[in-house]
XYZ file of C-alpha atoms in Angstrom:
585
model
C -31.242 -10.726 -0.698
C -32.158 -7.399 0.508
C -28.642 -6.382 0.884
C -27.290 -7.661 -2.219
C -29.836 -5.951 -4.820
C -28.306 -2.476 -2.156
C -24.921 -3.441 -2.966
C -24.923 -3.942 -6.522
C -27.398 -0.306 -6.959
C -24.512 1.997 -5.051
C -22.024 -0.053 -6.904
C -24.003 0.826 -10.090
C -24.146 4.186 -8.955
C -20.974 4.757 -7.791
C -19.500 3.270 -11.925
C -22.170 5.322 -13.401
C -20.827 8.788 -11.389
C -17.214 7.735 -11.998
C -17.450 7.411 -15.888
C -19.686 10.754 -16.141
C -17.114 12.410 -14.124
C -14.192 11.228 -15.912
C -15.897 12.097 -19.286
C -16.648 15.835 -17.717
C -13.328 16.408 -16.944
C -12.335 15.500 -20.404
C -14.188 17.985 -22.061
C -13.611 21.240 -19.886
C -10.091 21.228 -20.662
C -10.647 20.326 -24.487
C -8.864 23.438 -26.963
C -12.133 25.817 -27.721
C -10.259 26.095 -30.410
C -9.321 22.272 -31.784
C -12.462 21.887 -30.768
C -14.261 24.148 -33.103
C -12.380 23.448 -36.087
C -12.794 19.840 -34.845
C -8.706 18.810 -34.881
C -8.359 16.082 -32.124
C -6.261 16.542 -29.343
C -2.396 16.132 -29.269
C -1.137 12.958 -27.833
C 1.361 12.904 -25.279
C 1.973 9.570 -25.007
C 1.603 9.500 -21.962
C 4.732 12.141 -20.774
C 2.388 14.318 -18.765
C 2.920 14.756 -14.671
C -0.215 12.968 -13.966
C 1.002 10.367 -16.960
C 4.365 10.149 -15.814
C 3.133 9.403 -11.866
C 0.889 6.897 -13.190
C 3.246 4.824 -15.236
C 5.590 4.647 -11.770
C 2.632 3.971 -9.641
C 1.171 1.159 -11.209
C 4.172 -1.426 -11.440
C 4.749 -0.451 -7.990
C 1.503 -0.960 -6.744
C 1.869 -4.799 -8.535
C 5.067 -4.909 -6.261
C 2.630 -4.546 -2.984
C -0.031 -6.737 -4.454
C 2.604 -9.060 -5.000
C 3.883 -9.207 -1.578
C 0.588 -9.100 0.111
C -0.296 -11.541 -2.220
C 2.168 -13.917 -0.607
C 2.073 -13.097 3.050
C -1.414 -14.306 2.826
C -1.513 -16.997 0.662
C -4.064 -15.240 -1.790
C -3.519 -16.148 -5.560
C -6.063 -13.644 -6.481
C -3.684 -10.382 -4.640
C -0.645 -12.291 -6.532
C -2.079 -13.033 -9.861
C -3.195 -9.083 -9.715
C 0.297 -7.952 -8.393
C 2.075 -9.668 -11.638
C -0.426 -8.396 -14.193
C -0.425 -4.813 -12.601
C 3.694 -5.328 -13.056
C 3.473 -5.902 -16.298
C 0.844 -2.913 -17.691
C 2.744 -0.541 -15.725
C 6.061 -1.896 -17.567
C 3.869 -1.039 -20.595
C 3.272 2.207 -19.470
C 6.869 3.147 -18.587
C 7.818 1.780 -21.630
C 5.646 4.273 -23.688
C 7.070 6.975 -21.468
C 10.586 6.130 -22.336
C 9.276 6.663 -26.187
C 9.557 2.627 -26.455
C 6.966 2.226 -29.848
C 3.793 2.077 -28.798
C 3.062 -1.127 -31.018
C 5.973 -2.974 -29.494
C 5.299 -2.127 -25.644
C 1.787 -2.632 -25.463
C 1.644 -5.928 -27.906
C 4.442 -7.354 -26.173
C 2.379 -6.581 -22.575
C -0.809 -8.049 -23.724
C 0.845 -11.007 -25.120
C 3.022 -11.946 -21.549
C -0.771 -11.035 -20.049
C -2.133 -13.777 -22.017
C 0.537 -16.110 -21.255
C 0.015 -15.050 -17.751
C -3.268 -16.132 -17.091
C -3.627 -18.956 -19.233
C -0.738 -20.386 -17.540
C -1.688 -23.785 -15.026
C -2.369 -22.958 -11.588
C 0.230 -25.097 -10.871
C 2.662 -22.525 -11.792
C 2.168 -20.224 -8.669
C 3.587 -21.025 -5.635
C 2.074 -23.896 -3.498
C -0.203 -23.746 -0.715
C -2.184 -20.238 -2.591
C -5.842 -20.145 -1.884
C -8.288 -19.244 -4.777
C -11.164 -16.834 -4.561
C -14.015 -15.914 -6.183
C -12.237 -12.412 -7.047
C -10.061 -14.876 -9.554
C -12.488 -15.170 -11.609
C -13.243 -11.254 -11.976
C -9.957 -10.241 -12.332
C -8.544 -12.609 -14.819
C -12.016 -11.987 -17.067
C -10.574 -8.494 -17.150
C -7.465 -9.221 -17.047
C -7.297 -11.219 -20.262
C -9.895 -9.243 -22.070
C -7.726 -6.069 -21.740
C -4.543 -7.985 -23.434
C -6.589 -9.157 -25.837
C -7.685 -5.671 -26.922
C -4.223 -4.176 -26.526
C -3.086 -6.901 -29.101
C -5.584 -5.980 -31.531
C -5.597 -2.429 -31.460
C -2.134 -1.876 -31.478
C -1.889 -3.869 -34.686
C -5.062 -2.249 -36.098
C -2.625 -2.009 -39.690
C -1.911 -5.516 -39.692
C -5.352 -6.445 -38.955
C -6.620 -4.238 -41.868
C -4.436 -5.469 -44.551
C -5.244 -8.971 -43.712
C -9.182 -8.196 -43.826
C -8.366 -6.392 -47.597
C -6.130 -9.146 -48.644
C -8.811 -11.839 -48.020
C -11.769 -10.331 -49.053
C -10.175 -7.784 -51.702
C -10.200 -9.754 -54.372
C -14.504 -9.481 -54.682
C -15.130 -6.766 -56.956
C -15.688 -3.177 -55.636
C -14.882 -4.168 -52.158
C -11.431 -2.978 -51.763
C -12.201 0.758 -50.988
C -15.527 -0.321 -49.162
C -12.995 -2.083 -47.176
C -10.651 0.687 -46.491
C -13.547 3.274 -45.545
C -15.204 0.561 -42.931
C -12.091 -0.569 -41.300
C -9.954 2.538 -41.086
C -12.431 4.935 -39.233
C -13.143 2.397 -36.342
C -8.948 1.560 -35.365
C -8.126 5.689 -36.189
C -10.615 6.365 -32.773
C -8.355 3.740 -30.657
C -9.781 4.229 -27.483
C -13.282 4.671 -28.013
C -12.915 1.753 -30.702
C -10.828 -0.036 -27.969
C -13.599 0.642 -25.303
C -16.451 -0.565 -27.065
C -14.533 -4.047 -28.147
C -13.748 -4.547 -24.642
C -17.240 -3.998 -23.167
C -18.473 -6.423 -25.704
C -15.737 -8.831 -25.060
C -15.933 -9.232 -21.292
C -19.846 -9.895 -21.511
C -19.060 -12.667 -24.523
C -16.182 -13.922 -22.657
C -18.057 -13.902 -19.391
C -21.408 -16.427 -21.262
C -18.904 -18.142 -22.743
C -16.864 -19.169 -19.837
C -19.886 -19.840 -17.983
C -21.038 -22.228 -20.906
C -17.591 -24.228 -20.412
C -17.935 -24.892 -16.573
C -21.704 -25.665 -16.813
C -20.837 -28.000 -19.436
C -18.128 -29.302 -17.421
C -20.151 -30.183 -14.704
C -22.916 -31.357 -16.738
C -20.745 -34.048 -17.499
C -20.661 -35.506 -13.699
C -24.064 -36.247 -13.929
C -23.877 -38.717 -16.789
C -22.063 -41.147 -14.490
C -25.035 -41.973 -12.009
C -23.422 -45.137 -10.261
C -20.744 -42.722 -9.318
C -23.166 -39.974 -7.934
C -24.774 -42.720 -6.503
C -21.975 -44.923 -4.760
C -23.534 -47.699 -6.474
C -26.597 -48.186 -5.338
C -30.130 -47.632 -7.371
C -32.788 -47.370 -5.049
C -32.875 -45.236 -1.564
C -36.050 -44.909 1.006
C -36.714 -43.423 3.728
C -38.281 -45.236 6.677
C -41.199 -44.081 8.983
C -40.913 -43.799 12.769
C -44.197 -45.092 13.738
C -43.706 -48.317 12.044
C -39.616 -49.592 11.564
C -38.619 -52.239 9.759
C -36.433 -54.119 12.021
C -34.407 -55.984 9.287
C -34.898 -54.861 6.051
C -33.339 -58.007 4.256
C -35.463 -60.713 6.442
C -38.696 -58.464 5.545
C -37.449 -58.313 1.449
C -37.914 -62.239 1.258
C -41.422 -62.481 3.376
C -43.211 -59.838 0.590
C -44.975 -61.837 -2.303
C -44.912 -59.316 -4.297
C -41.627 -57.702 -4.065
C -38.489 -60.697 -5.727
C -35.618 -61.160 -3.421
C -33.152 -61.802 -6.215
C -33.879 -58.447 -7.710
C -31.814 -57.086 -4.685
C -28.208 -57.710 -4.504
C -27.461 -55.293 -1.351
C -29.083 -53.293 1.045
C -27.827 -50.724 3.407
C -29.518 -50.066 6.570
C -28.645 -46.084 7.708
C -29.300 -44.498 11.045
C -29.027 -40.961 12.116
C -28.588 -39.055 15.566
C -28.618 -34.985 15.662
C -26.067 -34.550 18.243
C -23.110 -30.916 18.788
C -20.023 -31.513 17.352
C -17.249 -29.125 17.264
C -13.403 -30.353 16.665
C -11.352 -32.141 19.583
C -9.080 -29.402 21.449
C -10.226 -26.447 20.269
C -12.262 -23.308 21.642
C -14.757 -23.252 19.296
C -18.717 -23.220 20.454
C -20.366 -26.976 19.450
C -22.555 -26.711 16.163
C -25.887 -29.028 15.956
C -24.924 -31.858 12.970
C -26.382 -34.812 11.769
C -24.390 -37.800 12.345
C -25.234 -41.038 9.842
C -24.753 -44.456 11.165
C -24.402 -47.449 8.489
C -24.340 -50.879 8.918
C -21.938 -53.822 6.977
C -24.505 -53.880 4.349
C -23.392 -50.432 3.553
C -19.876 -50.387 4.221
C -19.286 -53.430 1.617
C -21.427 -52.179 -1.011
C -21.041 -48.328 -0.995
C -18.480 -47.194 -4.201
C -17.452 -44.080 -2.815
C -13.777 -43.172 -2.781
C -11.909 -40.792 -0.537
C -9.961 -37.476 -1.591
C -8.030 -37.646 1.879
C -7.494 -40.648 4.050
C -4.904 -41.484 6.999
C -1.703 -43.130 5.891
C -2.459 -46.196 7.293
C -4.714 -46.799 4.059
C -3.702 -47.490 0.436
C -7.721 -48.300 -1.044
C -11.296 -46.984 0.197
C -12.648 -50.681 0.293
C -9.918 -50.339 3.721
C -11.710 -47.003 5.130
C -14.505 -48.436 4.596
C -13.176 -51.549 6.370
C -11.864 -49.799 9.203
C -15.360 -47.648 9.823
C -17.395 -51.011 9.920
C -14.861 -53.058 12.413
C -13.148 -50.151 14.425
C -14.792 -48.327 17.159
C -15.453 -44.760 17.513
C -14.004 -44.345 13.336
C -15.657 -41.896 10.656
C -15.137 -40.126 7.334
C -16.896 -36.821 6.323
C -17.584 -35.069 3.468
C -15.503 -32.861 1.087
C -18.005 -29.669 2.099
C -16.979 -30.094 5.786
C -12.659 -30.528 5.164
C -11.469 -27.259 4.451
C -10.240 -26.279 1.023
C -7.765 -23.915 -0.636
C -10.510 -22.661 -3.201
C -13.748 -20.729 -2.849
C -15.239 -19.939 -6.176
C -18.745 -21.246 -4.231
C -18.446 -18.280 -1.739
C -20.846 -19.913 0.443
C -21.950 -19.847 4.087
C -19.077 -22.709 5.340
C -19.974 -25.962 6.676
C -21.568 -26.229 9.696
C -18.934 -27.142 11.974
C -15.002 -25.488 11.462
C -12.260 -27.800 11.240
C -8.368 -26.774 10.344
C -5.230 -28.026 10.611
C -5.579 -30.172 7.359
C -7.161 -29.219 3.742
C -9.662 -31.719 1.824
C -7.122 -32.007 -1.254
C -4.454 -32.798 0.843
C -4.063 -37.040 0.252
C -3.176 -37.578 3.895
C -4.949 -36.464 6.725
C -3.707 -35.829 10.284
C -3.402 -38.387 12.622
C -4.851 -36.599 15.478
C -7.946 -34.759 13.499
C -11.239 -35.751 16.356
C -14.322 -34.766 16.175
C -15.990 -34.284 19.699
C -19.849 -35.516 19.526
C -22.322 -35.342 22.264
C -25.683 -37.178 22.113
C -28.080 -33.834 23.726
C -30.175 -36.976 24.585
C -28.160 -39.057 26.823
C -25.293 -36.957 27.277
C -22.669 -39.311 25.658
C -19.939 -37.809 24.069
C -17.520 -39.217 21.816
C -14.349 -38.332 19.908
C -14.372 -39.947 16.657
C -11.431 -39.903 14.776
C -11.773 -38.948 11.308
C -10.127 -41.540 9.078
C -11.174 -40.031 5.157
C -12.802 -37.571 3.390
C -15.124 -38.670 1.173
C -14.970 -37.708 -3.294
C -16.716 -34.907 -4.030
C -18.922 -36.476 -5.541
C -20.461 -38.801 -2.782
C -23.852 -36.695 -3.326
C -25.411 -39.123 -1.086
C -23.390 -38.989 1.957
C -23.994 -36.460 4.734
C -21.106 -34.450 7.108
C -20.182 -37.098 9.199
C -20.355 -40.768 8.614
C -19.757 -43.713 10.884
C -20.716 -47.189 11.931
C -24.213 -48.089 12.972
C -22.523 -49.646 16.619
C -20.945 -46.433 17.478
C -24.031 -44.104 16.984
C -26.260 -46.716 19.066
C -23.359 -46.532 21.621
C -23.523 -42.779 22.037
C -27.537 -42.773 21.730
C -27.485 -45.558 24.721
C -29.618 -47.535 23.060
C -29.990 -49.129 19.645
C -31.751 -46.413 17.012
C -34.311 -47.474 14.245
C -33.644 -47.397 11.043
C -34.341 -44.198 9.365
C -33.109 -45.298 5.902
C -32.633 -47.868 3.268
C -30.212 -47.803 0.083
C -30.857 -50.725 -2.533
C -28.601 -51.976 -5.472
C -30.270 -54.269 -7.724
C -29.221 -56.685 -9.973
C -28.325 -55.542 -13.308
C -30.911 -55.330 -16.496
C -34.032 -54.342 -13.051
C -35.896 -51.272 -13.821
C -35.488 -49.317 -10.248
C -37.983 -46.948 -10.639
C -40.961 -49.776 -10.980
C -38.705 -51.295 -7.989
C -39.232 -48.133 -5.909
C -43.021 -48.286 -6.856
C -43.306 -51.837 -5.684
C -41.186 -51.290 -2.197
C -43.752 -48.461 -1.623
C -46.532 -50.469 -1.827
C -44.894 -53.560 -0.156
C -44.044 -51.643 2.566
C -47.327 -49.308 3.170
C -48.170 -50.018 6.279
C -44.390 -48.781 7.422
C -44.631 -45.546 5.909
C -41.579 -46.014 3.420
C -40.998 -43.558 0.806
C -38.612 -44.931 -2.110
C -37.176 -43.124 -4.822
C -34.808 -44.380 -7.857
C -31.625 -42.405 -7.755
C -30.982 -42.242 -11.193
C -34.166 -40.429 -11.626
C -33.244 -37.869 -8.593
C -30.024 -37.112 -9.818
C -31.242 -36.763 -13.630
C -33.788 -34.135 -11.665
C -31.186 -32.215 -10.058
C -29.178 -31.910 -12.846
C -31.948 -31.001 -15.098
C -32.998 -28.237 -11.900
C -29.337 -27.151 -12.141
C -29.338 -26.489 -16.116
C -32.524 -24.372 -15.824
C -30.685 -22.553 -13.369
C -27.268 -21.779 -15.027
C -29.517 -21.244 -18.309
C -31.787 -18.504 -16.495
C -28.050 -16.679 -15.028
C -27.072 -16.811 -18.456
C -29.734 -15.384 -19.746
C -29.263 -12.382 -17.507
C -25.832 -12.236 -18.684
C -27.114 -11.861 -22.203
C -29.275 -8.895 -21.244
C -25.567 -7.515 -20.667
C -24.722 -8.395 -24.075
C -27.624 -6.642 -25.831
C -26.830 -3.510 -23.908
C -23.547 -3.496 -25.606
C -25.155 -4.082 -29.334
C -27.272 -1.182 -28.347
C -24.216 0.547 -27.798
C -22.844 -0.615 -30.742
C -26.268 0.397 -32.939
C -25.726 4.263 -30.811
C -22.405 4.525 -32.068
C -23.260 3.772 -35.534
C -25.999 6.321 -35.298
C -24.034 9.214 -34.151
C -20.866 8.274 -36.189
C -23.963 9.248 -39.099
C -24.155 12.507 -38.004
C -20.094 13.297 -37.036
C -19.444 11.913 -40.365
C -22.042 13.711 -43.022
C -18.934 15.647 -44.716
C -16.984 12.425 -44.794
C -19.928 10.438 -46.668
C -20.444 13.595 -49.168
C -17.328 13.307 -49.874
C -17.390 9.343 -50.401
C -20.198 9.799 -52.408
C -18.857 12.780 -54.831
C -15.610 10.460 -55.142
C -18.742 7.703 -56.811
C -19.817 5.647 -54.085
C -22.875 4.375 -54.335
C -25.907 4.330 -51.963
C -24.942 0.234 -51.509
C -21.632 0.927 -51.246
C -21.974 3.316 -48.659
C -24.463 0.847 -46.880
C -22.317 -1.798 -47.166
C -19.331 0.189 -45.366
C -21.038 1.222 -42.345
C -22.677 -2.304 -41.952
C -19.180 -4.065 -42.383
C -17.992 -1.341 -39.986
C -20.266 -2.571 -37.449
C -19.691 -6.234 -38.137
C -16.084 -5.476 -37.615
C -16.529 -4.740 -34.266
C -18.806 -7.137 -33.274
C -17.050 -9.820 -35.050
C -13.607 -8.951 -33.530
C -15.717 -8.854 -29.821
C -17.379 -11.921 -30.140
C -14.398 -13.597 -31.860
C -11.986 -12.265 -29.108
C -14.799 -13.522 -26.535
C -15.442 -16.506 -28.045
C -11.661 -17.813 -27.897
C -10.685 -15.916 -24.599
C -12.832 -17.556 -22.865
C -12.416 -21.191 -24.441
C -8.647 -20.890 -23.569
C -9.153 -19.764 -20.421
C -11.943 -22.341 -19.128
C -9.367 -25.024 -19.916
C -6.958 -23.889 -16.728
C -10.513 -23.435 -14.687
C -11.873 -26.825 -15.379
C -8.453 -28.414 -14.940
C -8.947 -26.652 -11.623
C -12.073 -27.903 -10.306
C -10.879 -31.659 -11.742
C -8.405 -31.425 -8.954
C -11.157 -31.129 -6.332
C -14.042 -33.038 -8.093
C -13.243 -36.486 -9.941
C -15.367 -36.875 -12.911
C -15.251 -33.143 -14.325
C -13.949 -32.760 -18.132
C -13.601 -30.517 -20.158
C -16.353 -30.118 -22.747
C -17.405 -27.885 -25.835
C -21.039 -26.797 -25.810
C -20.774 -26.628 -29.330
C -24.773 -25.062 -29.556
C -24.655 -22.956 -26.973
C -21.456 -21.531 -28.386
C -23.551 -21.636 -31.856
C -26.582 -19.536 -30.129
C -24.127 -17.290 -28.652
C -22.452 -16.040 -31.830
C -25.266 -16.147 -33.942
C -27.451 -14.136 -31.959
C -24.949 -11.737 -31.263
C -24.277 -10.930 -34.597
C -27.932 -10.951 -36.365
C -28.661 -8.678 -32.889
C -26.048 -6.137 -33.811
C -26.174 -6.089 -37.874
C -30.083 -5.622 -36.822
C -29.132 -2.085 -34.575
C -27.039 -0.509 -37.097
C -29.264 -1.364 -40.683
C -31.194 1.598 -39.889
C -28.149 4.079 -39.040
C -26.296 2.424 -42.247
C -29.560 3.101 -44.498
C -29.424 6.869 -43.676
C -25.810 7.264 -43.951
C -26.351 5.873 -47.793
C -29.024 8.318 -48.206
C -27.083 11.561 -47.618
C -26.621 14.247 -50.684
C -23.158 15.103 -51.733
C -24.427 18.484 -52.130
C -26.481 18.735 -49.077
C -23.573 16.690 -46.838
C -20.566 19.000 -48.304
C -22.549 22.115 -47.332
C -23.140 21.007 -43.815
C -21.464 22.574 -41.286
């Protein structure tokens, strides 16, 4: 929307100001004159007054996260208090003249362990947020960077000791590792801004494989049945069974069950509460349905040990239903959408009992009936085909006053029967009644293939993130050509050649983007495993998958995209004089 594309400008804006003014201050108080004879700046590790106040603030903001986190029930505030905690421990550490190495690896690493943790760890009864998701991206991206940098010397002789042993490549080596981890922070900066976007396409990848994988099971999605139609109101089909067996060209024995469904629009808001009645569609379903339907329940009364007894109960007791796992109220929001239409409390969808005194008041704007049905399950998440609130076909006539036609048909047929020729032939059968009939493999195998065009296109927006930072990457490698002309005379007069040199700056750049995309790549693997664990509490049928080619695409275009920038900066770096580069000034 309007408001959105606003929001996400000034927050642009307001990033793009911030960094600019950061980087302004920065300079006017650099030493005219370190800066002229071009000695870098002394570090204070952090024992400055503003360096000192921040190492005390930030632990103790954590504290106040950490509380607030916990009045309210918000992991997001808690998971945020604990990691602030812990990188202001780092801080105070460095203060205290603790090794650098030591503080900041050991914070990154209790980070990691942090967030890639269970859920179940925190305390119960914490709701989840879309913010989770933001913060542990950055979160977990920042120890991962901490970890590397800080053991930028370990890193390096490992790189030397595996590939040292080709010949001439020990000093190219040395000269394209060392400059990148002797510029920490900027080094540091530009592996996490490539990080969080690879981390960010990567997780992504996970959870749309993840869900991908509901979609396979079709007689789940479903609840078992393989052909659904809608009726038309000018010409109903009394009884949809009776009519099955007087149509020559339609075989009875194809069809095993058939549900009859009616629907009422009627306000519904929940028993004994203030709230203003919302306009809902309430399904009626007859014993066809009720005996045939596979759906299972994430909640039900206690009353009930199996669904075939919900089900049971909604066909044979009066004035029953069950609704749907959008309408029950849940401890997790990663969605962030509008709600359900109707609020009800007092009870959460992945609880596995309900209330015994959860009603939902229904009035007919028709007749003026009202009802209070008692809710008696919450249907799977994945019960695609079942709308907010579900009951039997007797208590919807009863509140309509009269008995309603049928406004929809669900078929199961017998096993080896193709249903989408079935749904052609009930179409034609049934012409003259206006029925439209559609094979619900084929819908759902639609909507999933709609839903990977979608998550492909976000991605692919995400990617335009990712070739802004090998853009980066290719401007860093340019200018590092120009700040470093004495340093490449000088490599040269020492008798490196023009490949050599070449060479260096390219595996200088690869270094970076291999360590980004590596340290994406497996962040966000390890982390999608808690997330997908997550949503398999809340929706049955969920695993956790590898998308082995999208991880493929991922890596390989990442790389080729940023060896491609920095080719041209790493040709005229080999091209530089001795004599001309040791002159310059």
């Amino acid at each position: 929307s309007f408001e959105n594309v606003v929001i996400a400008f000034c927050l642009g804006m307001v990033l793009t100001f911030a960094v600019v003014l950061i980087s302004s201050w920065r300079v006017s108080r650099l030493n005219v004159v370190r800066a002229m004879r071009d000695i870098p700046e002394p570090d204070r590790k952090g024992r400055s007054v503003k360096g000192v106040l921040l190492a005390l603030a930030t632990p103790l903001a954590g504290a106040g996260l950490l509380w607030q986190g916990l009045q309210v029930e918000q992991m997001g505030l808690y998971m945020l208090g604990l990691s602030l905690i812990i990188v202001g421990t780092a801080l105070v550490a460095r203060v205290l003249r603790v090794p650098e190495r030591i503080s900041f690896t050991v914070a990154g690493m209790l980070l990691l362990g942090l967030w890639l943790l269970p859920v179940s760890f925190a305390p119960s009864g914490m709701t989840e947020g879309i913010d989770l998701f933001f913060i542990s991206g950055i979160m977990i991206v920042l120890a991962g960077v901490w970890i590397i940098i800080y053991n930028s010397d370990l890193l390096l002789g490992a790189v030397v000791a595996l590939f040292g042993w080709l010949r001439g490549m020990p000093p190219v080596l040395r000269a394209a590792v060392s400059y990148p981890m002797q510029s920490r922070f900027r080094t540091g900066m530009t592996l996490a801004m490539f990080s969080l976007v690879v981390f960010t396409i990567v997780t992504m990848s996970f959870i749309t494989a993840a869900f991908g994988s509901i979609f396979e099971d079709t007689d789940r999605l479903s609840g078992g049945f393989d052909v659904r139609a809608d009726a038309g109101y000018a010409a109903p089909i009394p009884d949809m069974n009776d009519a099955l067996k007087g149509k020559k060209s339609l075989n009875a024995d194809d069809f095993t069950a058939v549900g009859t469904l009616t629907g009422l629009s009627v306000d519904a808001k929940q028993k004994d509460t203030s709230r203003k009645p919302q306009s809902l569609f309430l399904q009626g379903v007859d014993g066809g349905y009720t005996k045939n339907v596979g759906y299972g329940f994430k909640s039900t009364l206690a009353e009930y040990d199996t669904a075939n007894e919900v089900w049971t109960a909604l066909r044979t007791e009066k004035d029953t239903a069950v609704i749907s796992s959008d309408l029950a109220p849940s401890r997790s929001n990663f969605v962030g959408d509008e709600g359900p239409p109707i609020k009800l409390s007092g009870f959460y969808g992945e609880d596995p009992m309900l209330p015994n005194d959860l009603y939902i008041q229904v009035e007919d704007p028709q007749s003026g009936r009202t009802r209070n049905l008692h809710v008696i399950g919450v249907l799977e998440d994945t019960a695609f085909f079942a709308p907010g609130v579900t009951s039997s076909r007797a208590t919807v006539d009863d509140l309509a006053g009269s008995p309603l036609p049928a406004q929809g048909y669900q078929f199961r047929l017998a096993d080896g029967v193709n249903s989408e020729a079935v749904a052609k032939d009930l179409e034609k059968a049934f012409a003259q009644n206006g029925l439209q009939a559609i094979a619900i493999k084929k819908e759902i195998e639609d909507g999933s293939a709609s839903q990977g065009l979608f998550n492909n296109l976000l991605m692919g927006f995400m990617g335009l993130g990712l070739l802004v930072g090998i853009a980066a990457l290719g401007v860093i490698a340019a200018r590092s050509v120009v700040e470093r002309r004495q340093q490449i005379g000088m490599l040269r007069a020492l008798g490196f050649q023009r490949g050599q040199v070449r060479l260096a700056f390219l595996i200088e750049s690869s270094f970076v983007a291999l360590l980004g995309i590596g340290l994406g790549v497996a962040l966000g693997a390890a982390l999608s495993v808690g997330i997908v664990d997550s949503f398999e509490e809340q929706i049955s049928g969920i695993r956790y998958t590898v998308p082995w080619s999208t991880l493929g695409v991922i890596v390989g275009l990442a790389y080729f995209a940023s060896l491609l920038t920095t080719f041209l900066p790493a040709s005229q770096a080999s091209r530089v004089y001795p004599a001309e580069a040791l002159r310059y000034e």
